[in-house]
Short mmCIF file of C-alpha atoms in Angstrom, two decimals:
data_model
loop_
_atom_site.label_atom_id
_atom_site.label_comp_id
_atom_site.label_asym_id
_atom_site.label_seq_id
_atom_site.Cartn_x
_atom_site.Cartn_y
_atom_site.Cartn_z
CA UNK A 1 -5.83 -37.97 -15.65
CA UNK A 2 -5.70 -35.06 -13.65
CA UNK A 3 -5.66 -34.03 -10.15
CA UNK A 4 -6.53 -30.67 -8.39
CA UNK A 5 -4.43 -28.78 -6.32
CA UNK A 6 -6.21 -26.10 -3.76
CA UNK A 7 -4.38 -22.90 -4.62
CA UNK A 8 -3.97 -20.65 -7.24
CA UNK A 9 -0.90 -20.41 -9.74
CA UNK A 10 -0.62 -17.04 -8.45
CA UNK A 11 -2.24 -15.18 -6.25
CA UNK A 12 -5.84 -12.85 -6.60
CA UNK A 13 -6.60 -11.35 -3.62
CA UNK A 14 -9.06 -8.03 -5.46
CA UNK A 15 -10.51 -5.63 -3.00
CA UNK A 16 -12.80 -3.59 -4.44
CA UNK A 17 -15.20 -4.93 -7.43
CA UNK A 18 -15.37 -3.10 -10.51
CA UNK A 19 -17.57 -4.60 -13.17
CA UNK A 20 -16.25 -2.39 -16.52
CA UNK A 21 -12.49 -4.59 -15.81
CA UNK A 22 -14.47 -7.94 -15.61
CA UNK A 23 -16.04 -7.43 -19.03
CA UNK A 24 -12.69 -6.40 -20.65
CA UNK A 25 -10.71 -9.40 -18.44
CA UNK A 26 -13.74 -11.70 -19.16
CA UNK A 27 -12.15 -12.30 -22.94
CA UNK A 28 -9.11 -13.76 -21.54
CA UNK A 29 -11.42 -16.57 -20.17
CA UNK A 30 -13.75 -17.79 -23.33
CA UNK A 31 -12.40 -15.23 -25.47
CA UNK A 32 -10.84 -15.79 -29.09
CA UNK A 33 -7.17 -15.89 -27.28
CA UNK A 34 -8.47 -16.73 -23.99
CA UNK A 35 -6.53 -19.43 -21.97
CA UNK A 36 -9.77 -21.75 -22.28
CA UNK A 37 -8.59 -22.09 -26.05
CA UNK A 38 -4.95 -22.34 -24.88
CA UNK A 39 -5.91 -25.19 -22.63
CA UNK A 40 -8.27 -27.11 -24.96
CA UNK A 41 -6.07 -26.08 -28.14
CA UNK A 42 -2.91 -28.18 -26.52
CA UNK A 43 -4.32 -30.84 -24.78
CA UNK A 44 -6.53 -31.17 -28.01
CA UNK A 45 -3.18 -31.51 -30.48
CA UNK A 46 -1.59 -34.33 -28.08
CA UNK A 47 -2.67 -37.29 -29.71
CA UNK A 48 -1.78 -36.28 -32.99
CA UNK A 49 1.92 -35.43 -32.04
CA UNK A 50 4.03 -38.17 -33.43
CA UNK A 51 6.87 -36.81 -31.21
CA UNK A 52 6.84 -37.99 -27.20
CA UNK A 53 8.84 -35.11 -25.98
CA UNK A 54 6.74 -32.47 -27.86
CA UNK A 55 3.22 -34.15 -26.63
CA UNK A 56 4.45 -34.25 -22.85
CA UNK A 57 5.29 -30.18 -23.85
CA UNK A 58 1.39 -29.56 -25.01
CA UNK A 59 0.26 -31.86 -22.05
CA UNK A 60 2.47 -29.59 -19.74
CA UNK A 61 1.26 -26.32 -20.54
CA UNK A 62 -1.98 -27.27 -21.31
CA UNK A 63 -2.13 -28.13 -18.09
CA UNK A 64 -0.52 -24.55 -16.80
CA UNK A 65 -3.13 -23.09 -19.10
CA UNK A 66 -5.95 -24.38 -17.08
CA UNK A 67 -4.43 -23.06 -13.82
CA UNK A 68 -4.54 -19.79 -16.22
CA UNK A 69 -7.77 -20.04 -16.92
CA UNK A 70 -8.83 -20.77 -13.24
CA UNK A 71 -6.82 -17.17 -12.36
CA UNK A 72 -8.88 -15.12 -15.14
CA UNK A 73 -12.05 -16.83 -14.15
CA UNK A 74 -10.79 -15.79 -10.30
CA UNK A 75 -10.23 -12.35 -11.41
CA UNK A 76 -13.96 -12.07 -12.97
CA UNK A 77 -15.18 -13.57 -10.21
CA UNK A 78 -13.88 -11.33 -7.37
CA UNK A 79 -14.11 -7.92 -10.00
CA UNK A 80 -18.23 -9.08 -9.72
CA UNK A 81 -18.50 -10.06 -6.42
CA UNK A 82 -20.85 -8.31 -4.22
CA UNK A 83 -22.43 -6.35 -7.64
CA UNK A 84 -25.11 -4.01 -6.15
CA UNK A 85 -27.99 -3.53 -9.07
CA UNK A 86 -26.99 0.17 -9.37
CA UNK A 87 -23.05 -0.78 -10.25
CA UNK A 88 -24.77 -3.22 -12.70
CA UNK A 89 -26.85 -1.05 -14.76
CA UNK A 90 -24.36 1.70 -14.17
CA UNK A 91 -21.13 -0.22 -15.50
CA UNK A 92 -23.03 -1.48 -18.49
CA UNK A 93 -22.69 -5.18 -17.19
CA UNK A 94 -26.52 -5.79 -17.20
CA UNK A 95 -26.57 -7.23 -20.47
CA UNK A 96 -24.22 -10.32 -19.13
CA UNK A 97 -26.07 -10.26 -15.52
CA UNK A 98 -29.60 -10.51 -17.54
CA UNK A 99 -28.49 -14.35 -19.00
CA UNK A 100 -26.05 -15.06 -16.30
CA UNK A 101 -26.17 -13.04 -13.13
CA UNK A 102 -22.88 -13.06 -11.35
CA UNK A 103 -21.68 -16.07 -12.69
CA UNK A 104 -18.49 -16.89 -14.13
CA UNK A 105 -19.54 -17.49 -18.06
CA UNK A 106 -16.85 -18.25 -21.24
CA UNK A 107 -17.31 -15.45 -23.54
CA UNK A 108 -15.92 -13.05 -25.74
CA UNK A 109 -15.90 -9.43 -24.13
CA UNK A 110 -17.71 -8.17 -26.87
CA UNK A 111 -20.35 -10.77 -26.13
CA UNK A 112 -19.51 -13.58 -28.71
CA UNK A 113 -19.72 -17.04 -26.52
CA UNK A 114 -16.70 -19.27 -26.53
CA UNK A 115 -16.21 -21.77 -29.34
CA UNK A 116 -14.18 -24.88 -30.27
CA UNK A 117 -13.18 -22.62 -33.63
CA UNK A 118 -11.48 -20.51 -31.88
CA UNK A 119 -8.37 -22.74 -32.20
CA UNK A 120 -7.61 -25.64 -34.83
CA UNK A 121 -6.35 -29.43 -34.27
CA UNK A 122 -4.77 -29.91 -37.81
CA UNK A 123 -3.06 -33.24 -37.77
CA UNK A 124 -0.15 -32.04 -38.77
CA UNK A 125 2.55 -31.23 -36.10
CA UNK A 126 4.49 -28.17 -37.95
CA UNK A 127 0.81 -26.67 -38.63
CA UNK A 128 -0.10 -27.02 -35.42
CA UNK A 129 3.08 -25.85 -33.74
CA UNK A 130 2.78 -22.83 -35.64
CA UNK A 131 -0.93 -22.27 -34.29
CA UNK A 132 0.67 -22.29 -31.14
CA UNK A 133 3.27 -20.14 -31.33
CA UNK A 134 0.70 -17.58 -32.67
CA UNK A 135 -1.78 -18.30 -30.05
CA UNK A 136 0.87 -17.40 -27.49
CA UNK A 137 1.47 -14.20 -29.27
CA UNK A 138 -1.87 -13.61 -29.75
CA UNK A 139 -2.50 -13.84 -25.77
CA UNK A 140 0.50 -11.98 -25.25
CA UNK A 141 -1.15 -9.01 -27.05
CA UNK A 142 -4.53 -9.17 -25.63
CA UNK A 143 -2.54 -8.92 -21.95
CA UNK A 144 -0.65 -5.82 -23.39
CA UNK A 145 -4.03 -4.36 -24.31
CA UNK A 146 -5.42 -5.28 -20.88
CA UNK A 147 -2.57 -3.76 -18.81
CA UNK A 148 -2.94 -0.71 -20.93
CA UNK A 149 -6.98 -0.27 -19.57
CA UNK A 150 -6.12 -1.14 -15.93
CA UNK A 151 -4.06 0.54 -13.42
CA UNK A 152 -5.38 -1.26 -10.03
CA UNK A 153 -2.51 -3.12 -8.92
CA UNK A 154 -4.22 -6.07 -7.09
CA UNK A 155 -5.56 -6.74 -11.05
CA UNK A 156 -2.10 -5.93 -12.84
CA UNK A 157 -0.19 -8.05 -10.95
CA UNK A 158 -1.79 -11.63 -11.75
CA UNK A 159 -2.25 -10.07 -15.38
CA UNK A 160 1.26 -9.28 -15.32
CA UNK A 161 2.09 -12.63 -14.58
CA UNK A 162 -0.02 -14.38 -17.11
CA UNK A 163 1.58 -11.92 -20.05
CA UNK A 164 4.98 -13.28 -18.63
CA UNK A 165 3.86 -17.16 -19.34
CA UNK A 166 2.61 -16.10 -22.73
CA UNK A 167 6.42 -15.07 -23.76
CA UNK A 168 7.85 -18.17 -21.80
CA UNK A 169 5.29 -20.84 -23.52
CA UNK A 170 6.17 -19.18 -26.69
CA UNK A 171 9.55 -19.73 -26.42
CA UNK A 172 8.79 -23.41 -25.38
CA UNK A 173 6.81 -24.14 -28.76
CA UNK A 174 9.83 -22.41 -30.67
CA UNK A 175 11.95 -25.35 -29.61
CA UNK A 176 9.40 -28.05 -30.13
CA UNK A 177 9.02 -26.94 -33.44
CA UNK A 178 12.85 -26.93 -34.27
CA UNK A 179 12.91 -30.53 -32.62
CA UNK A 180 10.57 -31.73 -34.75
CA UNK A 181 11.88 -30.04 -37.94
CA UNK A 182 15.40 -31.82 -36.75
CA UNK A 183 13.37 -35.21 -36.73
CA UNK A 184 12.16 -34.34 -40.99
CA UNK A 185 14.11 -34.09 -44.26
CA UNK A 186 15.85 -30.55 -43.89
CA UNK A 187 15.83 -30.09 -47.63
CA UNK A 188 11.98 -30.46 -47.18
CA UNK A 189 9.97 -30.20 -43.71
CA UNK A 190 6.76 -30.25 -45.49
CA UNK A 191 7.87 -33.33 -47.46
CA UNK A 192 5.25 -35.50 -45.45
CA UNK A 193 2.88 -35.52 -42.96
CA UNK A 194 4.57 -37.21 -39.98
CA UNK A 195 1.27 -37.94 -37.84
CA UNK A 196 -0.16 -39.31 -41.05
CA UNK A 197 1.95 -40.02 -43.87
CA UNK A 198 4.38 -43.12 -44.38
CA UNK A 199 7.66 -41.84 -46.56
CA UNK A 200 9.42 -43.53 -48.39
CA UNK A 201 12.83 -44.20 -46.47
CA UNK A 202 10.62 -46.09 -43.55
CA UNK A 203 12.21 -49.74 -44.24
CA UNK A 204 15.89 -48.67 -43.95
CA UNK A 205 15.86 -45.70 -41.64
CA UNK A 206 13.48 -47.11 -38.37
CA UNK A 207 13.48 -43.20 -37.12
CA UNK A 208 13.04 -41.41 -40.17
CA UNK A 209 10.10 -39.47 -38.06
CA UNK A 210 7.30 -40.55 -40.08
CA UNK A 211 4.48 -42.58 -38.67
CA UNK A 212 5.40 -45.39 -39.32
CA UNK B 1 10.43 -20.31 5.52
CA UNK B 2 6.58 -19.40 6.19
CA UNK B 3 5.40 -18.58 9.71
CA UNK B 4 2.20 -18.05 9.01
CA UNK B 5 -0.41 -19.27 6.85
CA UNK B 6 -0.36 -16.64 3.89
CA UNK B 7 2.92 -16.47 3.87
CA UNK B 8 3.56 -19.96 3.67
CA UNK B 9 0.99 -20.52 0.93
CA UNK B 10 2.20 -17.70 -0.97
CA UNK B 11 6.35 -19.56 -0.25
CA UNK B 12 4.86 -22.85 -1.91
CA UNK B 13 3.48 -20.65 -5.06
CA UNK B 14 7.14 -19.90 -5.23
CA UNK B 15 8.74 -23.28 -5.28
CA UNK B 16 5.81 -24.61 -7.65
CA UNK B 17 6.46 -21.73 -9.93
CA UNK B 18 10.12 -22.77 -9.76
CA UNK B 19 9.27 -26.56 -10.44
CA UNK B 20 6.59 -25.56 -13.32
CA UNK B 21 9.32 -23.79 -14.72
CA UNK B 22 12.09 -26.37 -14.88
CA UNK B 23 9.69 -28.79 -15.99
CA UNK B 24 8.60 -26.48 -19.29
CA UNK B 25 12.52 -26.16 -20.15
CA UNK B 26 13.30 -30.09 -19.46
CA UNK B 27 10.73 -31.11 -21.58
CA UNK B 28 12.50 -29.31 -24.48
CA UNK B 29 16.57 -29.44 -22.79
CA UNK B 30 15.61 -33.65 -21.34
CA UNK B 31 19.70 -34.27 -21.00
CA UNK B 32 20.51 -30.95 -19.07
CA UNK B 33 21.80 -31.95 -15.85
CA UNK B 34 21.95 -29.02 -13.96
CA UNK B 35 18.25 -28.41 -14.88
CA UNK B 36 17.52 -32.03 -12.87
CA UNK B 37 19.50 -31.50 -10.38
CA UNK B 38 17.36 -28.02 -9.75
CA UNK B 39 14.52 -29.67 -10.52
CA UNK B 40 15.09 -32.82 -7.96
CA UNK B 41 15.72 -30.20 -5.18
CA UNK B 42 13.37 -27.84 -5.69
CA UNK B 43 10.67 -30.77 -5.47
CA UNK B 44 11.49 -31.90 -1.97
CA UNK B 45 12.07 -28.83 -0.46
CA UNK B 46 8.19 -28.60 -2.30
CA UNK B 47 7.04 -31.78 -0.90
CA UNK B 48 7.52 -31.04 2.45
CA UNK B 49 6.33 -27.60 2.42
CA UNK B 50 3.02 -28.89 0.82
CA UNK B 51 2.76 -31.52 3.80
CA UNK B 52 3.77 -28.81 6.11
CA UNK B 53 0.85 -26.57 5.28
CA UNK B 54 -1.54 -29.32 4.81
CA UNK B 55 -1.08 -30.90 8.19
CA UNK B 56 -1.06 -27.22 10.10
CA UNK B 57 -4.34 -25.69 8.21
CA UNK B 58 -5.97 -27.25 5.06
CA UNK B 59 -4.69 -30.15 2.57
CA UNK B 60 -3.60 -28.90 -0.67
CA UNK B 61 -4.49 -32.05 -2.05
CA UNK B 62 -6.64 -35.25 -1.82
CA UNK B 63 -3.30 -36.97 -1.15
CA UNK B 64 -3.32 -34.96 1.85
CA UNK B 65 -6.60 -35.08 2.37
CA UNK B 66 -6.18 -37.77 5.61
CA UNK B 67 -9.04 -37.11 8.24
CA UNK B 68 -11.07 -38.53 11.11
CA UNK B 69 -13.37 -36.01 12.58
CA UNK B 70 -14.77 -33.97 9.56
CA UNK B 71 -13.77 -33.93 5.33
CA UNK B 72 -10.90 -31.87 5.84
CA UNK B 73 -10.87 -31.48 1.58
CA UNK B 74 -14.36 -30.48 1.97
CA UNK B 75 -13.73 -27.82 4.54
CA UNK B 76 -11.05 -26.45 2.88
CA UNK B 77 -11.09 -22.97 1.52
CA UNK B 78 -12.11 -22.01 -2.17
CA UNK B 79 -8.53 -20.59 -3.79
CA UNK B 80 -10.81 -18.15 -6.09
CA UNK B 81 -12.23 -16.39 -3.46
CA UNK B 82 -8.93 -14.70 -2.36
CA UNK B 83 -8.45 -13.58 1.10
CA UNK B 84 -10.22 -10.45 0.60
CA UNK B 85 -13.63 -12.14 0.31
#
């Protein structure tokens, strides 16, 4: 369940439109390592997370991601707003404007559409932690490569701010992962799969941190 | 706090960010004390803040949403439009 709140996570407020950022910014939105992925990768992995603590983490910033993704989406929106047809053809935007106009679409900016393969629900909670901490990296990166294209600062200052969630989420999943490799055999984290396997200690250690 | 609408707005982005925060770092530090007693603080001073703004221009939420003459949730501004639009 989810409920909205009227406000952005932080604040875009863009003056003047400019249609070459919105195709760059646009791949933080339905792109490979967009926050779309972050959301849906997370909320995705919850039900397969043996671990309470570590699901109400992906729930958490799944949840954050979405108010991400709302802030890119913002960002794309007010960068096209008010588009004349010269700044289109001129910015070499027609080719999105020709299937979608000036509306707010997930894709890749070099024009590959957002898919569910762009992030993985293994099953497995050390596999998928590790996705995680990647994808946060992997974010972290594209911001980096973002901030190093733009120099408006009504656009680098909500960018800014998402970069700075990447490294704090990151940090997040680096302590779910240790507290679920506390919850395995140390001598062997891979011994089992906890969200699927039953091992072999179950009947006389109750919290073992298998599935059973 | 907040004596005008943008301002106060922009002082409840604040305390959320401080509440998303602590909530992140409880969810992996659950017995830290200090962190709750943040946490429980920061959420009041958030609660009324939130009620403040939503009774003075728009509500923030549908639990705030209260209205008689017109769908004051309905009326309410679009956050991705900014105030430069």
């Amino acid at each position: 369940m989810w409920s909205y709140e009227r406000r952005l996570q932080f604040p875009v407020n863009i003056k003047e439109p400019n249609a070459k950022l919105a195709q760059v910014i646009i791949s933080q939105f339905g792109g490979p390592d967009g926050e779309l992925s972050a959301s849906m990768r997370y909320l995705s992995q919850r039900y397969s997370m043996p671990y309470k603590e570590v699901a109400g983490l992906l729930t958490d910033i799944g949840t954050e991601e979405l108010a991400h993704m709302e802030m890119v989406s913002a960002i794309v929106h007010q960068l096209t707003r008010n588009l004349s047809m010269e700044e289109i053809e001129k910015s070499g935007f027609a080719t999105y404007y020709v299937d979608h106009t000036l509306g707010v679409w997930p894709t890749a900016a070099a024009g590959i559409p957002f898919n569910a393969c762009e992030f993985q629900v293994k099953g497995d909670p050390i596999t998928d932690l590790t996705e995680d901490l990647a994808a946060e990296q992997k974010a972290r990166s594209t911001y980096d490569n973002i901030l190093r294209l733009i120099k408006e600062p009504d656009v680098c200052e909500p960018i800014k701010f998402l970069r700075e969630r990447e490294i704090v989420h990151f940090q997040r999943f680096g302590e779910a992962l240790r507290m679920t490799q506390d919850r395995l055999d140390s001598k062997n984290f891979y011994a089992f799969n906890p969200a699927f396997d039953k091992c072999k200690d179950c009947d006389d250690k109750p919290d073992c941190g298998c599935k059973n | 706090m907040g004596n005008n609408k943008e301002q106060l707005l922009r002082d409840i982005g604040i305390v959320d960010f401080v509440l998303t925060e602590l909530t992140l770092y409880l969810d992996t530090h659950p017995f830290d004390r200090n962190a709750m007693e943040y946490f429980n603080h920061y959420n009041r001073i958030k609660h009324q803040m939130e009620k403040e703004f939503s009774m003075k221009y728009f509500p923030l939420n549908t639990s705030m949403a209260e209205s008689n003459k017109e769908w004051r949730w309905g009326m309410a501004p679009l956050p991705w439009e900014g105030v430069c639009g």
